[in-house]
Coordinates of C-alpha atoms in Angstrom, one line a residue:
M1 CA 0.0 0.0 0.0
S2 CA 1.4 3.3 -1.0
L3 CA 2.1 6.1 1.4
G4 CA -0.4 8.3 -0.4
T5 CA -3.1 5.7 0.2
S6 CA -2.3 5.5 3.9
E7 CA -2.5 9.2 4.2
G8 CA -5.9 9.1 2.5
V9 CA -7.2 6.5 5.0
V10 CA -5.9 8.7 7.9
D11 CA -7.6 11.7 6.5
R12 CA -10.9 9.9 6.1
V13 CA -10.7 8.6 9.7
R14 CA -9.9 12.2 10.9
R15 CA -12.9 13.5 9.0
S16 CA -15.2 10.8 10.6
L17 CA -14.2 11.7 14.1
P18 CA -16.5 13.8 16.3
S19 CA -16.0 17.5 16.2
G20 CA -13.1 18.6 18.3
A21 CA -11.3 15.3 18.2
K22 CA -9.0 15.9 15.4
D23 CA -6.0 14.1 16.8
I24 CA -6.1 10.5 15.6
G25 CA -3.8 9.5 18.5
V26 CA -6.7 10.1 20.9
A27 CA -9.0 7.9 18.8
L28 CA -6.5 5.1 18.8
V29 CA -6.3 4.9 22.6
V30 CA -10.1 5.2 23.1
P31 CA -10.7 1.4 22.6
G32 CA -8.0 0.6 25.1
L33 CA -9.4 3.1 27.6
L34 CA -12.9 1.6 27.3
L35 CA -11.6 -1.9 27.8
F36 CA -9.5 -0.8 30.8
S37 CA -12.5 0.9 32.3
L38 CA -14.7 -2.1 31.7
F39 CA -12.3 -4.7 33.3
M40 CA -10.5 -2.6 35.9
I41 CA -12.2 0.7 36.9
Y42 CA -15.8 -0.6 36.9
P43 CA -15.1 -3.6 39.2
I44 CA -13.1 -1.4 41.6
A45 CA -15.8 1.3 41.5
F46 CA -18.5 -1.3 42.2
L47 CA -16.4 -2.8 45.1
A48 CA -16.1 0.7 46.5
Y49 CA -19.9 1.1 46.3
L50 CA -20.5 -2.2 48.1
S51 CA -18.2 -1.2 50.9
L52 CA -20.5 1.7 51.6
T53 CA -23.6 -0.5 51.9
D54 CA -24.9 -3.1 54.3
V55 CA -25.0 -5.9 51.8
R56 CA -24.5 -9.3 53.5
S57 CA -24.5 -12.0 50.7
A58 CA -24.2 -12.6 47.0
G59 CA -28.0 -12.7 46.8
D60 CA -28.3 -9.2 48.2
V61 CA -25.8 -8.1 45.6
L62 CA -27.8 -9.6 42.7
S63 CA -31.1 -8.4 44.0
G64 CA -29.9 -4.9 44.9
D65 CA -31.5 -5.4 48.4
S66 CA -29.1 -3.1 50.3
S67 CA -29.0 0.4 51.6
L68 CA -26.1 2.9 52.1
V69 CA -24.4 3.0 55.4
W70 CA -21.6 5.2 54.1
F71 CA -18.3 4.7 56.1
E72 CA -19.7 2.4 58.8
N73 CA -17.9 -0.6 57.5
Y74 CA -14.6 1.2 57.5
L75 CA -15.1 2.3 61.1
Q76 CA -15.9 -1.3 62.0
L77 CA -12.8 -2.3 60.2
V78 CA -10.4 -0.1 62.1
S79 CA -11.9 -1.1 65.4
D80 CA -11.4 -4.8 64.6
P81 CA -8.2 -6.3 66.1
A82 CA -8.2 -9.0 63.4
F83 CA -7.7 -6.3 60.8
W84 CA -4.6 -4.9 62.4
N85 CA -3.2 -8.3 63.0
S86 CA -3.9 -9.2 59.4
L87 CA -2.3 -6.0 58.1
G88 CA 0.8 -6.5 60.3
V89 CA 1.2 -10.2 59.3
T90 CA 0.8 -9.2 55.6
W91 CA 3.6 -6.6 55.7
L92 CA 5.8 -8.8 57.7
Y93 CA 5.3 -11.6 55.2
V94 CA 6.1 -9.2 52.3
G95 CA 9.2 -7.9 54.0
V96 CA 10.7 -11.2 55.1
S97 CA 10.0 -13.0 51.9
L98 CA 11.5 -10.1 49.9
V99 CA 14.7 -10.1 51.8
L100 CA 15.1 -13.9 51.3
K101 CA 14.2 -13.6 47.6
L102 CA 16.8 -10.9 47.1
A103 CA 19.6 -12.8 48.9
L104 CA 18.8 -16.0 47.1
T105 CA 18.4 -14.2 43.7
I106 CA 21.7 -12.4 44.0
G107 CA 23.5 -15.6 45.1
I108 CA 22.1 -17.8 42.3
A109 CA 22.4 -15.1 39.6
T110 CA 26.0 -14.5 40.5
L111 CA 26.8 -18.2 40.4
L112 CA 25.0 -18.6 37.0
T113 CA 27.1 -15.8 35.4
H114 CA 30.5 -16.5 36.9
G115 CA 33.1 -17.3 34.4
R116 CA 34.5 -20.3 36.3
V117 CA 31.2 -22.1 36.8
A118 CA 30.7 -25.0 34.3
G119 CA 27.3 -26.1 33.0
K120 CA 25.6 -22.7 33.5
R121 CA 23.3 -23.4 30.6
Y122 CA 21.8 -26.5 32.3
M123 CA 21.7 -24.8 35.7
R124 CA 19.7 -21.9 34.3
A125 CA 17.2 -24.4 32.9
L126 CA 16.9 -26.0 36.3
V127 CA 16.3 -22.6 38.0
I128 CA 13.2 -21.9 36.0
V129 CA 11.7 -25.3 36.7
P130 CA 9.4 -23.9 39.5
M131 CA 7.8 -21.6 36.9
G132 CA 6.5 -24.7 35.0
F133 CA 4.4 -26.0 37.9
P134 CA 0.9 -24.8 38.6
P135 CA 1.1 -22.7 41.9
I136 CA -1.5 -24.9 43.6
F137 CA 0.5 -28.0 42.9
A138 CA 3.8 -26.4 44.2
I139 CA 2.1 -25.1 47.3
S140 CA 0.6 -28.5 48.0
V141 CA 4.0 -30.1 47.7
W142 CA 5.5 -27.6 50.1
R143 CA 2.7 -28.2 52.5
A144 CA 3.5 -31.9 52.5
M145 CA 7.2 -31.0 53.0
F146 CA 6.2 -29.1 56.1
S147 CA 4.1 -31.9 57.4
P148 CA 3.8 -31.8 61.3
A149 CA 4.4 -35.6 61.4
R150 CA 7.6 -36.7 62.9
F151 CA 8.7 -38.3 59.6
G152 CA 7.7 -35.3 57.5
P153 CA 10.5 -34.3 55.2
V154 CA 11.5 -31.0 56.9
N155 CA 11.2 -32.6 60.4
R156 CA 13.4 -35.5 59.2
F157 CA 15.9 -32.9 58.0
L158 CA 15.9 -31.2 61.4
S159 CA 16.4 -34.6 63.1
M160 CA 19.4 -35.2 60.9
Y161 CA 20.7 -31.7 61.8
N162 CA 20.3 -32.5 65.5
D163 CA 22.2 -35.8 65.0
I164 CA 25.1 -34.0 63.3
V165 CA 25.3 -31.4 66.2
T166 CA 25.2 -34.2 68.8
G167 CA 27.8 -36.3 66.8
L168 CA 30.2 -33.3 66.6
T169 CA 29.8 -32.8 70.4
G170 CA 30.7 -36.5 70.9
V171 CA 33.8 -36.1 68.8
V172 CA 34.9 -33.2 70.9
N173 CA 34.3 -35.3 74.1
D174 CA 36.4 -38.1 72.6
V175 CA 39.3 -35.7 71.8
V176 CA 39.1 -33.7 75.1
F177 CA 38.5 -36.8 77.2
F178 CA 38.8 -35.2 80.6
V179 CA 35.7 -33.0 80.2
T180 CA 32.2 -33.8 79.1
I181 CA 30.4 -31.3 76.9
N182 CA 26.7 -31.6 76.1
A183 CA 25.3 -30.4 72.8
P184 CA 24.2 -26.7 73.4
E185 CA 20.5 -26.4 73.7
F186 CA 20.3 -23.3 71.5
L187 CA 21.8 -25.3 68.6
L188 CA 19.2 -28.0 68.8
V189 CA 15.7 -28.0 67.4
T190 CA 12.8 -29.6 69.2
V191 CA 11.4 -32.2 66.8
P192 CA 8.8 -32.7 65.5
V193 CA 7.9 -29.1 64.7
N194 CA 4.1 -28.5 64.4
W195 CA 4.4 -26.6 61.1
T196 CA 0.7 -26.0 60.7
G197 CA -0.4 -25.7 64.3
S198 CA 2.2 -23.2 65.5
R199 CA 1.9 -19.6 64.4
W200 CA 5.5 -18.7 63.5
A201 CA 6.3 -22.2 62.2
A202 CA 3.4 -21.9 59.8
F203 CA 4.6 -18.4 58.9
S204 CA 8.0 -19.8 58.1
G205 CA 6.4 -22.3 55.8
Y206 CA 4.5 -19.5 54.0
V207 CA 7.8 -17.6 53.5
A208 CA 9.7 -20.6 52.3
T209 CA 7.0 -21.4 49.7
E210 CA 6.7 -17.9 48.5
T211 CA 10.4 -17.6 48.1
W212 CA 10.4 -20.9 46.1
L213 CA 7.6 -19.7 43.8
A214 CA 9.0 -16.2 43.1
Y215 CA 12.8 -16.5 42.9
P216 CA 12.9 -17.9 39.3
F217 CA 11.4 -14.7 37.9
M218 CA 13.9 -12.5 39.8
V219 CA 16.8 -14.7 38.8
I220 CA 15.9 -14.5 35.1
I221 CA 15.8 -10.7 35.3
T222 CA 19.0 -10.4 37.4
V223 CA 21.0 -12.8 35.2
S224 CA 20.0 -10.8 32.1
A225 CA 21.2 -7.6 33.9
L226 CA 24.5 -9.2 35.0
Q227 CA 25.3 -10.2 31.5
D228 CA 25.0 -6.6 30.4
V229 CA 27.5 -5.3 33.0
P230 CA 30.5 -3.9 31.0
M231 CA 33.6 -5.9 31.6
E232 CA 35.6 -2.8 31.1
L233 CA 34.4 -1.5 34.5
H234 CA 35.5 -4.7 36.2
D235 CA 38.9 -4.5 34.4
A236 CA 39.4 -0.8 35.5
A237 CA 38.5 -1.7 39.1
K238 CA 41.0 -4.6 39.0
V239 CA 43.7 -2.2 37.8
D240 CA 42.8 0.0 40.8
G241 CA 43.3 -3.0 43.1
A242 CA 39.7 -3.7 43.9
G243 CA 38.9 -7.2 45.2
Y244 CA 35.9 -9.3 44.3
L245 CA 33.7 -8.0 47.0
T246 CA 34.6 -4.4 46.4
R247 CA 33.9 -4.8 42.6
F248 CA 30.6 -6.5 43.4
R249 CA 29.6 -3.6 45.7
H250 CA 30.7 -0.7 43.6
V251 CA 30.4 -2.0 40.1
T252 CA 28.0 -5.0 39.9
L253 CA 25.3 -3.9 42.3
P254 CA 24.9 -0.3 40.9
A255 CA 24.8 -1.8 37.3
I256 CA 21.9 -4.2 38.1
R257 CA 20.1 -1.9 40.6
G258 CA 17.3 -0.9 38.1
P259 CA 16.3 -4.5 37.0
L260 CA 16.6 -5.7 40.6
V261 CA 14.4 -3.0 42.0
F262 CA 11.9 -3.6 39.2
A263 CA 11.7 -7.3 40.0
S264 CA 11.5 -6.6 43.7
I265 CA 8.6 -4.3 43.4
L266 CA 6.6 -6.7 41.2
T267 CA 7.2 -9.7 43.5
A268 CA 6.5 -7.7 46.6
A269 CA 3.2 -6.6 45.1
T270 CA 2.4 -10.3 44.3
S271 CA 3.3 -11.3 47.9
F272 CA 1.0 -8.6 49.3
Q273 CA -1.9 -10.2 47.3
N274 CA -1.1 -13.7 48.2
F275 CA -4.0 -15.9 49.1
L276 CA -3.3 -19.5 48.0
I277 CA -0.2 -20.1 50.2
P278 CA -1.8 -19.4 53.6
W279 CA -5.1 -20.9 52.6
V280 CA -3.7 -24.2 51.3
F281 CA -1.3 -24.4 54.3
N282 CA -3.7 -24.0 57.2
E283 CA -6.3 -21.4 56.1
G284 CA -4.3 -18.6 57.7
G285 CA -4.1 -20.4 61.1
P286 CA -3.8 -21.6 63.6
G287 CA -7.0 -19.8 64.4
R288 CA -6.9 -16.5 62.6
S289 CA -3.3 -15.6 63.7
N290 CA -1.7 -15.8 60.2
E291 CA -4.5 -14.4 58.1
L292 CA -3.0 -12.3 55.3
L293 CA -5.2 -9.5 54.1
L294 CA -6.9 -11.3 51.3
V295 CA -7.6 -14.4 53.5
Y296 CA -9.2 -12.0 56.0
G297 CA -11.4 -10.5 53.4
Y298 CA -12.3 -13.8 51.8
R299 CA -13.3 -15.3 55.2
E300 CA -15.5 -12.2 56.1
A301 CA -17.3 -12.6 52.8
L302 CA -17.9 -16.3 52.5
T303 CA -17.7 -17.6 56.1
F304 CA -19.3 -14.7 57.9
D305 CA -21.6 -13.5 55.1
N306 CA -20.4 -9.9 55.4
Y307 CA -19.8 -8.8 51.8
A308 CA -19.9 -5.2 52.7
L309 CA -17.1 -5.4 55.2
S310 CA -15.2 -7.7 52.9
S311 CA -15.5 -5.1 50.2
A312 CA -14.1 -2.5 52.5
I313 CA -11.1 -4.8 53.3
M314 CA -10.4 -5.2 49.6
I315 CA -10.6 -1.5 49.0
V316 CA -8.1 -1.0 51.8
A317 CA -5.9 -3.7 50.2
I318 CA -6.1 -2.0 46.8
G319 CA -5.2 1.4 48.5
F320 CA -2.2 -0.1 50.3
I321 CA -0.8 -1.9 47.2
G322 CA -1.3 1.2 45.1
L323 CA 0.4 3.4 47.6
F324 CA 3.3 0.9 48.0
M325 CA 3.9 0.7 44.2
W326 CA 3.7 4.5 43.8
L327 CA 6.2 5.1 46.6
A328 CA 8.5 2.3 45.4
V329 CA 8.6 3.6 41.9
R330 CA 9.0 7.2 43.0
K331 CA 11.6 6.7 45.7
T332 CA 13.7 4.4 43.5
N333 CA 13.4 6.7 40.4
L334 CA 12.4 3.6 38.5
A335 CA 10.4 5.6 36.0
E336 CA 13.2 8.0 35.3
G337 CA 13.7 8.5 31.6
V338 CA 10.5 6.8 30.7

């Protein structure tokens, strides 16, 4: 198609636009804006409306049998200790899992890009294996790993660890035969650990599972960033006498900061919205002690038939995650130059 023909089509489209809308760029984004409004803005607006009513069940929503109570649900929310516990546990979960994911990601990505490591291609293929499993399957497997039974895999690992500590203590006793040393209590773990019936043990299981599910995505991005770090910078640092750790701190980390921050923000936002892990593990238990924010909202809607309060919880969750992402992007200058 000739250029002249294309310009003719553009002119005809411009002439067909409503008066005042002469910029065809505006017309091109209108379908996208309509779809975005339909699938994003309308559900959120409807959720906000429900949070201002006294609707109790799905039947009330469908029949429209509700009345406005304005901010009564929000006042009830802030006076509910379960809400503050849920909010605190959610942010703790996001923070701890993010620190673990960052440490694991940097370690694995550095290993996968090091010049002296053989078989990196196959190791990179293994790293992305967790992305191939459905999340519900991976979470169920991890729940089985954290079985509270004495012979659960993680409990067996801890028993082996206790045996190693006790064995090393016995070796010391054999060498220094004139004194008897018992294995230090603080180095031993009481086995079996009730991974689903103890609050912080269950929380540890959540964090381990979330780290397992999210680290491949971060590793892929970080490995790509590490491969783009100019070797000239490393060579110049070597000439100045910088050791490996100094080069890693002053050359490598600044070079991969942008992609690493980008991956961290996305995975932190995903962690904040996590529902499956606590639900499959022990439904946010024991009791309601480990309810993440979405589990809290889900239970209020479907267990206690309080859709209005649940809607208020979800609006608060949307507000927090939006504020977090805005602050994260703004403070890290991630959008600079875009």
